[in-house]
Tab-separated table of C-alpha atoms in Angstrom:
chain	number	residue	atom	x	y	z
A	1	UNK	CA	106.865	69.806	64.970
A	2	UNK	CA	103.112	70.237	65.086
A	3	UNK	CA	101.817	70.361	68.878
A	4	UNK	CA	98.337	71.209	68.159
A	5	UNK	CA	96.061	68.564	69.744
A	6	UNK	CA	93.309	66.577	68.184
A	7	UNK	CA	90.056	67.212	69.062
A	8	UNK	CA	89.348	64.264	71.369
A	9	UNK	CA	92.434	65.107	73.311
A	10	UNK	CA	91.308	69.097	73.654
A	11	UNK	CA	87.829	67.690	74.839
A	12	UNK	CA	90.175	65.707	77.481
A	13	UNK	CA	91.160	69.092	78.579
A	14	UNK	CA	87.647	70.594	78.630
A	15	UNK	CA	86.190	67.795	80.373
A	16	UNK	CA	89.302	67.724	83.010
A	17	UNK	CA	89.589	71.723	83.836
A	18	UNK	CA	85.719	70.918	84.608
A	19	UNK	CA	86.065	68.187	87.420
A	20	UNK	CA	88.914	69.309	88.732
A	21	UNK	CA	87.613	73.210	88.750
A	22	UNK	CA	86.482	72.260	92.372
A	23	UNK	CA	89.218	70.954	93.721
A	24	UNK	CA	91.405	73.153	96.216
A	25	UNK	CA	94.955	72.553	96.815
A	26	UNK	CA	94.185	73.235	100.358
A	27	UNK	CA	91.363	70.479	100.769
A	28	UNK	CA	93.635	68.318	103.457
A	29	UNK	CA	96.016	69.480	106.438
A	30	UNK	CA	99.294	70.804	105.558
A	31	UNK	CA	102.040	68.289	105.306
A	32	UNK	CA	104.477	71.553	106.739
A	33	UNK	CA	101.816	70.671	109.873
A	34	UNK	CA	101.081	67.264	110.400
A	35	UNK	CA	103.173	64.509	111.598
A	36	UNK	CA	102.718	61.515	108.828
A	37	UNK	CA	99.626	61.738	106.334
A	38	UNK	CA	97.788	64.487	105.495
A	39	UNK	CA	94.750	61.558	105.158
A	40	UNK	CA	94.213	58.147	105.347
A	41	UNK	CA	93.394	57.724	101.653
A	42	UNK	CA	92.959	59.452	98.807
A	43	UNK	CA	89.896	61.830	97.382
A	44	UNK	CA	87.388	58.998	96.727
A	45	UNK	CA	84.503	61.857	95.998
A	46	UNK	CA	86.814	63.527	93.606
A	47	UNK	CA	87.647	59.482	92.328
A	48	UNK	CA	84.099	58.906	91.892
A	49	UNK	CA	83.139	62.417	89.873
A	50	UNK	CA	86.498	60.942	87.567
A	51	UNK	CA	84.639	57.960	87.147
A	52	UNK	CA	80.893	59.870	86.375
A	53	UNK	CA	82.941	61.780	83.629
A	54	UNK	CA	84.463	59.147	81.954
A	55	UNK	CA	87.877	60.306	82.833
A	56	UNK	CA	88.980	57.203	83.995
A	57	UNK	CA	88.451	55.296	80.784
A	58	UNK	CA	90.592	56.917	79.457
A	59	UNK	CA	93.216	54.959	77.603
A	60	UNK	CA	90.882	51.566	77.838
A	61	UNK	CA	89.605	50.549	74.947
A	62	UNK	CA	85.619	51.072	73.965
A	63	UNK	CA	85.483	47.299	73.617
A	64	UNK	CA	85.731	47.276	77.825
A	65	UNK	CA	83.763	50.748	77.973
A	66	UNK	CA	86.618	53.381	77.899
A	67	UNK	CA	87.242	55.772	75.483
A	68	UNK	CA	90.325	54.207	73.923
A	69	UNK	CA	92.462	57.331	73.877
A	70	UNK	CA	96.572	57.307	74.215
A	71	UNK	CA	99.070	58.373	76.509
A	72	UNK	CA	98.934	62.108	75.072
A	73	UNK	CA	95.136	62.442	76.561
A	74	UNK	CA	96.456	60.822	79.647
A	75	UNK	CA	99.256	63.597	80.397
A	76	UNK	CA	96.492	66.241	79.433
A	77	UNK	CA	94.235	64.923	82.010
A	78	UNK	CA	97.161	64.709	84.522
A	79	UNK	CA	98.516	68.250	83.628
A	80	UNK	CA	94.595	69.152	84.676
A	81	UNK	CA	95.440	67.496	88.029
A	82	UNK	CA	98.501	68.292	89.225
A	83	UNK	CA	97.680	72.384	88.561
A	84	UNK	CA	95.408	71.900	91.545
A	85	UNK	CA	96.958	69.346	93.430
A	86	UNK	CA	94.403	66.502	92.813
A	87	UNK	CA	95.085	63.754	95.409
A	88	UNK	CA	93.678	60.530	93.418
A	89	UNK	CA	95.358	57.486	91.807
A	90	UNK	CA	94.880	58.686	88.064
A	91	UNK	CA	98.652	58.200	86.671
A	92	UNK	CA	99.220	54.290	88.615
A	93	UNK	CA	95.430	53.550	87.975
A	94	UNK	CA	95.559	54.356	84.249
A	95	UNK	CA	98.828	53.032	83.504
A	96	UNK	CA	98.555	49.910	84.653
A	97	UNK	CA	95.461	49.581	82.957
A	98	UNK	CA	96.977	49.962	79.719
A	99	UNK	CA	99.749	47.480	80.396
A	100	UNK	CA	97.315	45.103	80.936
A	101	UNK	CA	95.199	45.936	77.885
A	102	UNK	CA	98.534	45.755	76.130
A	103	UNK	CA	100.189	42.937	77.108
A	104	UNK	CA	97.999	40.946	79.898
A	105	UNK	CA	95.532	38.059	78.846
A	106	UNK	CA	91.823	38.511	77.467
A	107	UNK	CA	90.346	37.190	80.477
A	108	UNK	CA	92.777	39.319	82.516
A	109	UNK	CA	91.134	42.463	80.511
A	110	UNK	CA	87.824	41.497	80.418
A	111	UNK	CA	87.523	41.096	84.422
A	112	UNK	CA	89.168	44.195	85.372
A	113	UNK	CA	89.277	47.021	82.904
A	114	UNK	CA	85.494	47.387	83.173
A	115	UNK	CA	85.811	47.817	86.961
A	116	UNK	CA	88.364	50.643	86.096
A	117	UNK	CA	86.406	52.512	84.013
A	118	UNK	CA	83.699	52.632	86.502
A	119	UNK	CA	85.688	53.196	89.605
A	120	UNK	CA	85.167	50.552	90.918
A	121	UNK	CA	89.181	49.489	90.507
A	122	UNK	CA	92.047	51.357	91.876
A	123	UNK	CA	95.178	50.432	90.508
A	124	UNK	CA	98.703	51.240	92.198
A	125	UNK	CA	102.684	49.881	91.470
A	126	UNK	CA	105.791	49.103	93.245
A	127	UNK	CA	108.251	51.250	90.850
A	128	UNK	CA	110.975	52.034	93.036
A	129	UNK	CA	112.416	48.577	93.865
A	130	UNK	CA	113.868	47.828	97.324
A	131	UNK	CA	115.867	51.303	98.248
A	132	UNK	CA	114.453	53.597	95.187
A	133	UNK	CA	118.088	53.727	93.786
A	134	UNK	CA	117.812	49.822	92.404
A	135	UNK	CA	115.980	48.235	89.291
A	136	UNK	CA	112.800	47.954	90.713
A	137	UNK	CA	112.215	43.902	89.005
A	138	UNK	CA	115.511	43.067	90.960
A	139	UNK	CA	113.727	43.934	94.130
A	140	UNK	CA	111.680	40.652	93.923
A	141	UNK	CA	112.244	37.000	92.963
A	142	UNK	CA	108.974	35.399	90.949
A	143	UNK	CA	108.919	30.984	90.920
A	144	UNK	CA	106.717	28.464	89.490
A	145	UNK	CA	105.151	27.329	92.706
A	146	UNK	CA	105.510	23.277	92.246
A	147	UNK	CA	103.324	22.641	95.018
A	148	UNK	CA	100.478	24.018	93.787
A	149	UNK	CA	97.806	22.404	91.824
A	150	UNK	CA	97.057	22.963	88.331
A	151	UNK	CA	94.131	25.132	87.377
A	152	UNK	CA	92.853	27.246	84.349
A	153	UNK	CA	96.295	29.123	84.399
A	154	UNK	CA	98.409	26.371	83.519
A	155	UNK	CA	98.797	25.900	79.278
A	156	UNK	CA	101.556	24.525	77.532
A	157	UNK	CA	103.497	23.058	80.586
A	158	UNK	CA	103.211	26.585	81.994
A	159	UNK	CA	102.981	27.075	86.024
A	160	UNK	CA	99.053	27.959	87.133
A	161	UNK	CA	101.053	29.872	89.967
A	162	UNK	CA	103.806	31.889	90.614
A	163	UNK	CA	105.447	32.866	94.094
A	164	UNK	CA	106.453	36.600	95.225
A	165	UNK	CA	109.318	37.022	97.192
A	166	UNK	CA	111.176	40.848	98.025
A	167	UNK	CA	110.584	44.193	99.107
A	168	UNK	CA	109.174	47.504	96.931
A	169	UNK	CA	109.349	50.656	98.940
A	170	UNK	CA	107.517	53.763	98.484
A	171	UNK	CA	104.121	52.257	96.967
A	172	UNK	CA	102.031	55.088	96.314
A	173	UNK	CA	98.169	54.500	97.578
A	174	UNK	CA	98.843	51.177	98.383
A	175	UNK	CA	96.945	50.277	101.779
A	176	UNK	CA	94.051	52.126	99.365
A	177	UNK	CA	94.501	50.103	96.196
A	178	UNK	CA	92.510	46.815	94.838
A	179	UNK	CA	95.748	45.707	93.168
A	180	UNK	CA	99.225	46.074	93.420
A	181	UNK	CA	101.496	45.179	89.728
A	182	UNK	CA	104.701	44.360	91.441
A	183	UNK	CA	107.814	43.741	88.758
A	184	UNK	CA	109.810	41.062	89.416
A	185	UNK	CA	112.499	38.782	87.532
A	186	UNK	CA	111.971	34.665	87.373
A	187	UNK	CA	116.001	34.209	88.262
A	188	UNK	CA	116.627	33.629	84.497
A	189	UNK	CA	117.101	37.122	83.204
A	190	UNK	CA	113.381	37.360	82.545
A	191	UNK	CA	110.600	40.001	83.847
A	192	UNK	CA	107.272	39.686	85.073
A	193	UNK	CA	104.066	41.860	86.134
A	194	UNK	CA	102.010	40.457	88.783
A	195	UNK	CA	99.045	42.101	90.593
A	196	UNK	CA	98.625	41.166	93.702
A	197	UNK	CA	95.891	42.083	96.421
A	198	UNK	CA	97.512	44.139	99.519
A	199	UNK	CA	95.126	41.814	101.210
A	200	UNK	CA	96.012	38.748	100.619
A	201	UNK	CA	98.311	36.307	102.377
A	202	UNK	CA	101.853	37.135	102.483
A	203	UNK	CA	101.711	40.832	101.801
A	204	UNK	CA	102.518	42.991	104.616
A	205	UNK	CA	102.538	47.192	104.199
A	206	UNK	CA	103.959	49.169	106.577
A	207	UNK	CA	103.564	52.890	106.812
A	208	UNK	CA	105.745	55.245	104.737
A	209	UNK	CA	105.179	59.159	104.577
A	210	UNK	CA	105.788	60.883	100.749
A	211	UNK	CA	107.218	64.339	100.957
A	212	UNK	CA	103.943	65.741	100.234
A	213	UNK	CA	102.466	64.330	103.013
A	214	UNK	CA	100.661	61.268	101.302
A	215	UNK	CA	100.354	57.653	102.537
A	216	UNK	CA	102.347	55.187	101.172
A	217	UNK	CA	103.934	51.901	101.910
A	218	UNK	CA	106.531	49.408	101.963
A	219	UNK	CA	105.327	45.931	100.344
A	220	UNK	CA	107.093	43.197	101.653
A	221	UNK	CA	106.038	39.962	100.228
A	222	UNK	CA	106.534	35.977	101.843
A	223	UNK	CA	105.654	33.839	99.664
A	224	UNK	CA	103.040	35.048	97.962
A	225	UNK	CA	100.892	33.219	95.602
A	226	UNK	CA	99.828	34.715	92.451
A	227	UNK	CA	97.918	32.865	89.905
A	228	UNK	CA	99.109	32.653	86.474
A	229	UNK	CA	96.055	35.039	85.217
A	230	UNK	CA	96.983	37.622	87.167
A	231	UNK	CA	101.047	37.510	86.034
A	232	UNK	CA	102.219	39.493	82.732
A	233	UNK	CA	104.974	37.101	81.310
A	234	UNK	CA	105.564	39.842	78.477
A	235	UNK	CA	109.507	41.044	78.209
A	236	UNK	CA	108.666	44.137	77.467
A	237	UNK	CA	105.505	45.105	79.655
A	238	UNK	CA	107.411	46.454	82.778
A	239	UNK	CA	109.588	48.470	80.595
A	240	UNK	CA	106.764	50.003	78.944
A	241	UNK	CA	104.834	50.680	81.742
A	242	UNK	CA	107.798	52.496	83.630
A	243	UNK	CA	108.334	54.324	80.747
A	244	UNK	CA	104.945	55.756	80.496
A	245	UNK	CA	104.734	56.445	84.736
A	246	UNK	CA	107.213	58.405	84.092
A	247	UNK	CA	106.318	60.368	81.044
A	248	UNK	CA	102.641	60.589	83.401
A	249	UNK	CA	105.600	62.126	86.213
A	250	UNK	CA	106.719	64.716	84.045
A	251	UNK	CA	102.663	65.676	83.072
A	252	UNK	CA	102.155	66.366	86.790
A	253	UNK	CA	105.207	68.362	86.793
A	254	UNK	CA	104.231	70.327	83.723
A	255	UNK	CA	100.722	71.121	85.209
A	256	UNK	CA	102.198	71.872	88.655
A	257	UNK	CA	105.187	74.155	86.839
A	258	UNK	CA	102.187	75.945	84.888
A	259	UNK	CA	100.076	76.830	88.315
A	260	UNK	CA	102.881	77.893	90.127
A	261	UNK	CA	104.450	80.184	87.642
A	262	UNK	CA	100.833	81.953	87.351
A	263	UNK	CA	100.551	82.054	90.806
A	264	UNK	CA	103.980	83.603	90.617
A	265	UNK	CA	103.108	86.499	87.858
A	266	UNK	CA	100.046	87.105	89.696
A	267	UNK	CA	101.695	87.846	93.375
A	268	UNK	CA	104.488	90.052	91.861
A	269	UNK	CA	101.806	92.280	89.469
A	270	UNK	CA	100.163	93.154	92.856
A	271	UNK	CA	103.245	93.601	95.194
A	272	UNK	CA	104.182	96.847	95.137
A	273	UNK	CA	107.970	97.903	96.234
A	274	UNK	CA	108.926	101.426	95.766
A	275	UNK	CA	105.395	102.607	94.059
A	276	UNK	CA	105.543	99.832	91.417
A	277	UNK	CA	105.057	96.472	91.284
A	278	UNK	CA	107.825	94.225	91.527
A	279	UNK	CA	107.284	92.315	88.640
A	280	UNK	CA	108.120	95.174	86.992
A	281	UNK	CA	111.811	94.971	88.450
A	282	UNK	CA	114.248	93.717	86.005
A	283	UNK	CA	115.814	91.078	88.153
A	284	UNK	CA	111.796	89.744	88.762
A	285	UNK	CA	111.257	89.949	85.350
A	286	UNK	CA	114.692	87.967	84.523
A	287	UNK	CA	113.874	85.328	87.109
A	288	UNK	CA	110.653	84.677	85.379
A	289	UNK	CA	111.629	84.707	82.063
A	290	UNK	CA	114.403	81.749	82.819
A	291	UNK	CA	111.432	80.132	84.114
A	292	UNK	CA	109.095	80.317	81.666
A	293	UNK	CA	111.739	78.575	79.715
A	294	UNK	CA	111.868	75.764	81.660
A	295	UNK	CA	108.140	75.531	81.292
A	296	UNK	CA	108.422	76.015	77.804
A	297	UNK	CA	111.377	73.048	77.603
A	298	UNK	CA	109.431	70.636	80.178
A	299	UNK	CA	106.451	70.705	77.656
A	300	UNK	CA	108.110	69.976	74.555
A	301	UNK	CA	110.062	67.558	75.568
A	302	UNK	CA	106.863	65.735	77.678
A	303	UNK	CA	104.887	65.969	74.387
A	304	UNK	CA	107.857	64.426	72.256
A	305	UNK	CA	107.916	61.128	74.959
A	306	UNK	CA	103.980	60.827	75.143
A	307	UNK	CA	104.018	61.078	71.196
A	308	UNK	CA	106.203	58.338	70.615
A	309	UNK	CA	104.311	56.147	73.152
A	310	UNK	CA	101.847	56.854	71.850
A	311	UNK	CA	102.584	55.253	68.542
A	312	UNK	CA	103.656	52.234	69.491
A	313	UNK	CA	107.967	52.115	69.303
A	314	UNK	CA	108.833	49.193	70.267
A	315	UNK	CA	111.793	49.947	72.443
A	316	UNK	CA	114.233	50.082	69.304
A	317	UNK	CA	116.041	53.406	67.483
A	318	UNK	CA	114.404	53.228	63.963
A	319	UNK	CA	115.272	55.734	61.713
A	320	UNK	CA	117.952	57.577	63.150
A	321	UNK	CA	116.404	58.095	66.382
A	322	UNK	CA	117.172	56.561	69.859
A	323	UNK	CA	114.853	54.803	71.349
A	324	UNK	CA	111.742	55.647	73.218
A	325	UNK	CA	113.621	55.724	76.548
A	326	UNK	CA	115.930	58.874	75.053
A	327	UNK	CA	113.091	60.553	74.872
A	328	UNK	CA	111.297	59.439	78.239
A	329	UNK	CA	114.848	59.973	79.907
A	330	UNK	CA	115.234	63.684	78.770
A	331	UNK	CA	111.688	64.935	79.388
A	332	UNK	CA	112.403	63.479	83.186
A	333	UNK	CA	115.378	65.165	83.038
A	334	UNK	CA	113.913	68.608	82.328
A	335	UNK	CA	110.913	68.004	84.094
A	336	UNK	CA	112.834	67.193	87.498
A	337	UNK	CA	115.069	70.211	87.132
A	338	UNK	CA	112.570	72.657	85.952
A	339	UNK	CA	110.046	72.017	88.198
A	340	UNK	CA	112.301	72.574	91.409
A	341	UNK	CA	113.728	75.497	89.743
A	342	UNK	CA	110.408	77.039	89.359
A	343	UNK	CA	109.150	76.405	93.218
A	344	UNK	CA	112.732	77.672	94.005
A	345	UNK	CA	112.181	81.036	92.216
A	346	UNK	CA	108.333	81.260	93.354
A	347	UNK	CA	109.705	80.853	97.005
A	348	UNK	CA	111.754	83.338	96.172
A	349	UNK	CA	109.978	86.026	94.392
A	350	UNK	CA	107.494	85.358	96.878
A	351	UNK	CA	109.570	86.557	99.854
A	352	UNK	CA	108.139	85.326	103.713
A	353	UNK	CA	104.446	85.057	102.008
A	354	UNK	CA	105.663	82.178	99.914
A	355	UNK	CA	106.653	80.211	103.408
A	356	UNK	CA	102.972	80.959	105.171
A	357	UNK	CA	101.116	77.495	106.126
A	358	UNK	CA	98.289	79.656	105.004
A	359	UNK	CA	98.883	80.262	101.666
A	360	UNK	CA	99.354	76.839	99.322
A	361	UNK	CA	102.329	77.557	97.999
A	362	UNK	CA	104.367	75.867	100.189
A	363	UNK	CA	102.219	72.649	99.173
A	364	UNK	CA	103.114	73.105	95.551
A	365	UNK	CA	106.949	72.994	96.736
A	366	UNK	CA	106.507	69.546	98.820
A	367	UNK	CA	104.681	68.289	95.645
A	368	UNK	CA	107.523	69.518	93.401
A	369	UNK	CA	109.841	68.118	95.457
A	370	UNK	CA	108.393	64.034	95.377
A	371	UNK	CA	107.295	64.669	91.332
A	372	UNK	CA	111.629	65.514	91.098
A	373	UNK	CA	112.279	62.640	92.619
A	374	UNK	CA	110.052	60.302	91.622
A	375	UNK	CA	111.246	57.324	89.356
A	376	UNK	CA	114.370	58.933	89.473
A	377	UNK	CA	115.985	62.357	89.696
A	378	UNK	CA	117.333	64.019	87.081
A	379	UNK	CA	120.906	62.683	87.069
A	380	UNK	CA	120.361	59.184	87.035
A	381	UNK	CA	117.880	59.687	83.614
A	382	UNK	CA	121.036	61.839	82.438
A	383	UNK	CA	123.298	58.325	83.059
A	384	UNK	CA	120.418	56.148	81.490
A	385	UNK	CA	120.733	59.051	78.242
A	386	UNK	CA	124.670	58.516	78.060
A	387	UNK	CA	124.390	54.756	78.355
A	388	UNK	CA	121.577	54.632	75.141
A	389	UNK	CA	123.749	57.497	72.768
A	390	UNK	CA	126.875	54.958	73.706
A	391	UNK	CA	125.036	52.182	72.744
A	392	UNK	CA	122.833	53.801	69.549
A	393	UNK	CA	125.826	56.014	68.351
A	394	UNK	CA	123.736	58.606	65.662
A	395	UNK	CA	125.168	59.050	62.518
């Protein structure tokens, strides 16, 4: 395998270790301190430096004012982010974007990638279905709305309008967001993407708390009409956009996993115990070292999912290999596990200091804790694995 990045995607580095240089991991209240959200919203300076730097283009296409870049560049940039605890949209914001580059209409595109790439945008998505343990499409029924009159959306017999009905929990930035893509299935085995405005009639978000102190929300929706613009009909564009939140997932873990095992080597070099320092203890040094193979395993496999999103499997195993999802599944898999191992053993090596309110540590472990869990924990990608090898036996 040959990791070695182009040079676009090491300028995405360069360009991301810049803006983000300024950001502290302590910028908002401790979540260990405050009852419900750290903040209201998320780090709109911060959003709008993204935007100045032309970090939020991205992975649109130059014809709509973005660099055109893939999701490698995106998990660089999020790497970037998550090492200092950046609290801004960038994952739901960019990956929605490219769904609807990929598989939304022209006019779809044309209106509301430009506003991305400036800012001007912010993107979110219900992933986690009703409970966050269910298909998140079978959390809402989509219907031709027969009532409603016919308009530029309707071609072909087509509806002009759909309505929303169901529950997604655990939205992240949604009372923040512009647009919400909300899966759903039509009742006939079929999915659908539709963005809908948290604004508009028929939405209602209530207040839900992330483990790491952020402000989310429950979408319910009653009846809510989407026009037929704004709805992805594509089979295959919720599946590829889950897939690729949560490749983006395991990029924040990665970058998280990376700052916390430096933060980790640089405590124990300058705790002394006995006249030495304790990383020079063998059980330290053992601790580490498993760690640092996590690390090592969360980034290879992370690279090997964003690679072969990157060029454009369609879902099938082709040559031998499983599908995209094998891949996606076990770089989740790794990248829930290791990244709770390694705030486990940081906690640890870092005795009582590692638990002061005072010292950001203890952030890094909330975060660790909602990246393991989010889209899925490590043992339900390990079921999704077993169900593709029984179903793509390899020769």
């Amino acid at each position: 395998m040959d990791f070695t990045f182009t040079e676009e995607q090491q300028a995405v580095v360069e360009a991301a270790r810049a803006v983000f240089s300024d950001v502290a991991p302590d910028g908002v209240p401790s979540p260990a301190l405050t009852p419900g959200a750290v903040a209201d919203t998320f780090d709109r300076p911060l959003w709008a430096t993204l935007a100045t730097s032309d970090l939020l283009g991205l992975v649109v296409s130059p014809a709509y004012g973005g660099a055109g870049l893939d999701p490698v560049a995106l998990c660089l940039a999020l790497r970037e982010s998550a090492a200092v605890l950046a609290r801004v949209p960038l994952l739901e914001t960019s990956a929605v974007a490219m769904a609807v580059e990929r598989y939304g209409s022209a006019e779809l595109a044309g209106d509301l990638l430009p506003r991305v790439v400036r800012g001007e945008a912010v993107l979110t998505v219900g992933a986690h279905g009703r409970t966050g343990h269910d298909p998140a499409e079978l959390a809402v029924l989509a219907r031709p709305d027969a009532d409603a009159p016919a308009g530029r959306g309707e071609l072909d017999g087509a509806p002009a309008h759909w309505l929303l009905e169901g529950v997604q929990t655990v939205v992240p930035w949604a009372h923040s967001a512009d647009l919400i893509a909300v899966p759903a299935h039509t009742g006939e085995g079929r999915t659908v993407l539709a963005l809908v405005a948290p604004d508009q009639d028929g939405v209602t978000l209530a207040e839900q708390f992330s483990t790491n102190g952020e402000r989310y929300a429950e979408v319910t929706l009653d009846a809510v009409r989407v026009r037929a613009s704004r709805l992805i009909a594509d089979d295959g564009a919720w599946e590829w956009l889950r897939q690729l939140l949560t490749t983006g997932t395991c990029a924040l873990a990665l970058g998280l996993g990376t700052r916390v095992l430096a933060m980790t080597a640089e405590y124990t070099g300058r705790r002394e115990q006995f006249g030495f320092p304790v990383a020079t203890f063998q059980a330290v040094a053992v601790q580490a070292a498993d760690r640092y193979i996590d690390l090592r395993a969360m980034e290879a496999t992370l690279w090997q999912a964003a690679w072969r999103l990157a060029h454009g499997n369609d879902g099938s195993s082709t040559e031998g290999l499983l599908p995209v999802a094998a891949d996606v599944a076990v770089a989740k898999i790794w990248a829930s596990e290791g990244v709770r191992r390694i705030v486990q053993t940081a906690q640890h090596l870092h005795g009582g200091f590692g638990a002061d309110t005072d010292y950001p540590l203890h952030r890094y472990h909330a975060w660790a804790k909602q990246l393991e869990l989010s889209l899925g924990p490590a043992a339900e990608h390990e079921e999704a694995l077993g169900d593709l090898l029984a179903a793509h036996p390899l020769a």
